[in-house]
Amino acid sequence: MTESVPVRCPACRREQSFTPPTFPCPCGAPLTLSVPRDGTPEEIEHRTWQDIWVAVDCPACGRQGHWPQPEFGCGCGAVIRVPVAGVSEAPGDDQEGEPAARPAFRPVTIRTARDAVTAAAQYLRWLGFGCLRRLDDPGAAGVDLYGKGVVAQVDPTTRPTGLREVECLWLNGLNESALSVFFSLAGYAREARARADALHIPLFIMDLTGTPQPVNDPADTLIRCGPPRG
């Protein structure tokens, strides 16, 4: 079990326990990001592509991988970036001042409905959304994932996602002043696709490898431009 470390919020100075995330290296070994106890957390006021990733070598195979920068939402409302030990090279800007390209997405194989939600969460983090949390009872709210500026629903069933599900997610996003993003394993009914286009809801379809693919223009725009600002 990964040991938690104390992290002090730089905004309210409250100390809380943080469990470093673990990711699967392509070699098969689990890679847990090392959070130093004497590190200095930073409040996130503006997120850019290059500072949502850290480059860390796998201790098992030595391969360098880019992983999501650990962060958490404090109860005071601040979003905190947690430092990582052993960072070998942080992705930087190019000479034109444009953000560096995102590293390749690392899919999560889908075997269960829970895996589908995990894959969607991983993809949203890859796109640049942070502080994602999973609901214990998503069926009651019509939302599987909440994050900073985003709500997402994942339909793991074998039937195309219908109009009602898309509209329900849109209403949740409207209520949270957040972007609504939908993931489906079986695609979308024609009327659901049309309504999502009209409401500018990004739609993605996932196969069992856990790799989402965009199926409408809002999804293409989200991939190209990242999370909306403001």
Short mmCIF file of C-alpha atoms in Angstrom, two decimals:
data_model
loop_
_atom_site.label_atom_id
_atom_site.label_comp_id
_atom_site.label_asym_id
_atom_site.label_seq_id
_atom_site.Cartn_x
_atom_site.Cartn_y
_atom_site.Cartn_z
CA MET A 1 0.00 0.00 0.00
CA THR A 2 1.27 3.47 -0.91
CA GLU A 3 2.19 5.52 2.14
CA SER A 4 0.48 8.89 2.52
CA VAL A 5 2.53 12.04 3.11
CA PRO A 6 1.51 15.28 4.84
CA VAL A 7 1.02 18.21 2.45
CA ARG A 8 0.35 21.78 3.58
CA CYS A 9 -1.94 23.95 1.47
CA PRO A 10 -0.07 27.19 0.60
CA ALA A 11 -3.36 29.13 0.56
CA CYS A 12 -4.91 28.27 3.95
CA ARG A 13 -1.83 26.59 5.55
CA ARG A 14 -3.89 23.57 6.57
CA GLU A 15 -1.99 20.28 6.55
CA GLN A 16 -3.65 17.20 5.10
CA SER A 17 -2.76 13.68 4.09
CA PHE A 18 -2.00 13.02 0.41
CA THR A 19 -1.54 9.59 -1.19
CA PRO A 20 0.84 9.69 -4.19
CA PRO A 21 -0.72 8.25 -7.36
CA THR A 22 0.45 4.99 -8.94
CA PHE A 23 0.51 4.41 -12.70
CA PRO A 24 1.19 1.30 -14.82
CA CYS A 25 4.52 1.41 -16.67
CA PRO A 26 4.51 -0.32 -20.10
CA CYS A 27 6.94 -2.85 -18.63
CA GLY A 28 4.14 -4.01 -16.32
CA ALA A 29 5.54 -2.64 -13.08
CA PRO A 30 3.55 -0.16 -10.98
CA LEU A 31 5.19 3.26 -10.79
CA THR A 32 4.33 5.39 -7.76
CA LEU A 33 5.29 9.05 -8.02
CA SER A 34 7.50 10.00 -5.08
CA VAL A 35 6.23 13.03 -3.16
CA PRO A 36 8.96 14.51 -0.88
CA ARG A 37 7.91 15.37 2.65
CA ASP A 38 9.94 18.60 2.48
CA GLY A 39 8.57 19.67 -0.92
CA THR A 40 6.81 22.98 -1.52
CA PRO A 41 3.27 22.64 -2.93
CA GLU A 42 2.03 25.39 -5.24
CA GLU A 43 -1.46 26.80 -5.76
CA ILE A 44 -2.59 26.41 -9.38
CA GLU A 45 -3.95 29.63 -10.80
CA HIS A 46 -3.41 28.90 -14.49
CA ARG A 47 -2.81 25.47 -15.97
CA THR A 48 -0.68 24.97 -19.11
CA TRP A 49 0.12 21.79 -21.04
CA GLN A 50 3.74 21.68 -19.97
CA ASP A 51 3.11 21.84 -16.21
CA ILE A 52 0.48 19.10 -16.00
CA TRP A 53 3.09 16.41 -16.78
CA VAL A 54 6.23 15.18 -15.04
CA ALA A 55 8.90 12.99 -16.58
CA VAL A 56 9.97 10.18 -14.24
CA ASP A 57 12.10 7.08 -14.88
CA CYS A 58 10.58 3.72 -13.98
CA PRO A 59 12.69 2.15 -11.19
CA ALA A 60 12.01 -1.32 -12.61
CA CYS A 61 12.99 -0.89 -16.28
CA GLY A 62 14.59 2.56 -16.35
CA ARG A 63 12.26 3.79 -19.07
CA GLN A 64 11.30 7.46 -18.89
CA GLY A 65 7.56 8.17 -18.97
CA HIS A 66 5.43 11.29 -18.75
CA TRP A 67 2.80 11.11 -16.02
CA PRO A 68 0.09 13.50 -14.75
CA GLN A 69 1.44 15.99 -12.22
CA PRO A 70 -0.16 15.16 -8.83
CA GLU A 71 -2.64 17.71 -7.56
CA PHE A 72 -5.58 17.93 -5.18
CA GLY A 73 -8.41 20.27 -4.30
CA CYS A 74 -8.17 21.72 -0.78
CA GLY A 75 -11.31 22.34 1.26
CA CYS A 76 -10.55 26.08 1.14
CA GLY A 77 -11.17 26.03 -2.61
CA ALA A 78 -7.56 26.16 -3.80
CA VAL A 79 -6.20 23.66 -6.31
CA ILE A 80 -2.74 22.52 -5.24
CA ARG A 81 0.11 21.13 -7.36
CA VAL A 82 2.16 18.59 -5.39
CA PRO A 83 5.93 18.39 -6.07
CA VAL A 84 7.46 15.12 -7.28
CA ALA A 85 10.94 13.80 -6.49
CA GLY A 86 13.11 12.26 -9.17
CA VAL A 87 11.80 14.30 -12.09
CA SER A 88 14.32 13.81 -14.88
CA GLU A 89 13.14 16.35 -17.40
CA ALA A 90 10.01 18.46 -17.41
CA PRO A 91 8.28 19.07 -20.74
CA GLY A 92 9.02 22.64 -21.79
CA ASP A 93 8.02 25.25 -24.34
CA ASP A 94 9.49 25.35 -27.82
CA GLN A 95 11.39 28.31 -29.21
CA GLU A 96 8.23 29.94 -30.49
CA GLY A 97 6.78 30.00 -26.99
CA GLU A 98 4.09 27.43 -27.83
CA PRO A 99 3.32 24.62 -25.38
CA ALA A 100 5.17 21.38 -25.91
CA ALA A 101 3.22 18.55 -27.46
CA ARG A 102 1.39 16.27 -25.09
CA PRO A 103 2.94 12.86 -24.53
CA ALA A 104 1.09 9.92 -25.98
CA PHE A 105 -2.06 8.90 -24.15
CA ARG A 106 -1.70 5.74 -22.09
CA PRO A 107 -4.98 3.80 -22.33
CA VAL A 108 -6.55 1.65 -19.63
CA THR A 109 -7.86 -1.72 -20.82
CA ILE A 110 -11.62 -1.96 -20.28
CA ARG A 111 -12.94 -5.18 -18.75
CA THR A 112 -15.63 -3.77 -16.45
CA ALA A 113 -17.86 -0.69 -16.23
CA ARG A 114 -15.53 0.68 -13.56
CA ASP A 115 -12.59 0.29 -15.97
CA ALA A 116 -14.50 2.40 -18.51
CA VAL A 117 -14.85 5.24 -15.98
CA THR A 118 -11.16 4.93 -15.08
CA ALA A 119 -10.22 5.15 -18.77
CA ALA A 120 -12.38 8.25 -19.22
CA ALA A 121 -10.82 9.89 -16.14
CA GLN A 122 -7.34 9.14 -17.43
CA TYR A 123 -8.23 10.67 -20.78
CA LEU A 124 -9.69 13.83 -19.23
CA ARG A 125 -6.49 14.27 -17.21
CA TRP A 126 -4.52 13.83 -20.44
CA LEU A 127 -6.62 16.58 -22.00
CA GLY A 128 -5.73 18.90 -19.11
CA PHE A 129 -8.61 18.65 -16.62
CA GLY A 130 -7.64 18.30 -12.97
CA CYS A 131 -9.08 17.34 -9.58
CA LEU A 132 -11.30 14.61 -11.03
CA ARG A 133 -13.45 12.68 -8.61
CA ARG A 134 -15.71 9.69 -9.17
CA LEU A 135 -19.23 9.60 -7.75
CA ASP A 136 -20.19 6.63 -5.57
CA ASP A 137 -23.71 6.58 -7.02
CA PRO A 138 -23.47 8.00 -10.56
CA GLY A 139 -26.86 6.66 -11.59
CA ALA A 140 -28.63 9.04 -9.23
CA ALA A 141 -26.99 12.16 -10.69
CA GLY A 142 -26.39 11.18 -14.31
CA VAL A 143 -22.69 12.03 -13.92
CA ASP A 144 -19.74 9.67 -13.35
CA LEU A 145 -16.90 12.19 -13.01
CA TYR A 146 -16.62 15.72 -11.67
CA GLY A 147 -13.52 17.83 -12.17
CA LYS A 148 -12.36 21.42 -12.36
CA GLY A 149 -14.50 22.86 -15.14
CA VAL A 150 -15.84 19.52 -16.38
CA VAL A 151 -18.52 16.89 -15.77
CA ALA A 152 -18.46 13.58 -17.61
CA GLN A 153 -20.72 10.61 -18.14
CA VAL A 154 -19.56 7.14 -19.24
CA ASP A 155 -22.02 4.73 -20.88
CA PRO A 156 -20.51 1.20 -20.73
CA THR A 157 -23.62 -0.56 -22.08
CA THR A 158 -23.92 -2.34 -25.43
CA ARG A 159 -26.71 -0.09 -26.73
CA PRO A 160 -26.14 3.34 -28.34
CA THR A 161 -26.38 6.23 -25.91
CA GLY A 162 -29.75 7.97 -26.18
CA LEU A 163 -31.03 11.53 -26.23
CA ARG A 164 -32.11 11.52 -22.57
CA GLU A 165 -28.64 10.68 -21.29
CA VAL A 166 -27.02 13.45 -23.34
CA GLU A 167 -29.56 16.04 -22.19
CA CYS A 168 -29.21 14.95 -18.55
CA LEU A 169 -25.46 15.40 -18.69
CA TRP A 170 -25.84 18.81 -20.34
CA LEU A 171 -28.15 19.96 -17.53
CA ASN A 172 -25.59 18.81 -14.95
CA GLY A 173 -22.88 20.75 -16.73
CA LEU A 174 -25.11 23.82 -16.90
CA ASN A 175 -25.79 23.57 -13.17
CA GLU A 176 -22.05 23.30 -12.41
CA SER A 177 -21.00 25.95 -15.00
CA ALA A 178 -18.78 23.20 -16.43
CA LEU A 179 -18.12 21.58 -19.79
CA SER A 180 -20.07 18.35 -20.32
CA VAL A 181 -18.16 15.47 -21.95
CA PHE A 182 -19.70 12.12 -22.88
CA PHE A 183 -17.97 8.74 -23.38
CA SER A 184 -19.76 5.72 -24.82
CA LEU A 185 -18.71 2.20 -25.73
CA ALA A 186 -21.54 1.58 -28.21
CA GLY A 187 -21.81 4.97 -29.91
CA TYR A 188 -24.76 7.34 -29.99
CA ALA A 189 -28.31 7.32 -31.31
CA ARG A 190 -28.88 9.75 -34.19
CA GLU A 191 -31.00 12.17 -32.14
CA ALA A 192 -28.48 12.09 -29.28
CA ARG A 193 -25.65 12.95 -31.67
CA ALA A 194 -27.67 15.80 -33.19
CA ARG A 195 -28.54 17.27 -29.80
CA ALA A 196 -24.93 17.03 -28.61
CA ASP A 197 -23.79 18.90 -31.72
CA ALA A 198 -26.37 21.62 -31.08
CA LEU A 199 -25.34 21.93 -27.41
CA HIS A 200 -21.60 21.73 -28.23
CA ILE A 201 -21.08 18.64 -26.09
CA PRO A 202 -17.90 16.70 -26.95
CA LEU A 203 -18.72 13.06 -27.70
CA PHE A 204 -16.17 10.25 -27.56
CA ILE A 205 -16.47 6.56 -28.29
CA MET A 206 -14.20 4.03 -26.58
CA ASP A 207 -13.18 0.52 -27.57
CA LEU A 208 -12.02 -2.14 -25.14
CA THR A 209 -8.42 -0.93 -25.35
CA GLY A 210 -9.59 2.16 -23.45
CA THR A 211 -8.64 4.66 -26.15
CA PRO A 212 -11.32 7.34 -26.69
CA GLN A 213 -11.94 8.62 -30.22
CA PRO A 214 -13.78 11.87 -31.03
CA VAL A 215 -17.05 11.54 -32.95
CA ASN A 216 -18.10 15.18 -33.36
CA ASP A 217 -16.60 18.64 -33.91
CA PRO A 218 -16.73 19.74 -30.23
CA ALA A 219 -14.64 16.68 -29.33
CA ASP A 220 -12.10 17.51 -32.04
CA THR A 221 -11.91 21.08 -30.73
CA LEU A 222 -11.38 19.87 -27.15
CA ILE A 223 -8.46 17.68 -28.24
CA ARG A 224 -6.93 20.48 -30.26
CA CYS A 225 -7.43 23.38 -27.82
CA GLY A 226 -7.67 21.72 -24.42
CA PRO A 227 -9.97 22.80 -21.56
CA PRO A 228 -11.72 26.14 -22.05
CA ARG A 229 -10.28 28.99 -20.01
CA GLY A 230 -12.27 31.04 -17.60
#
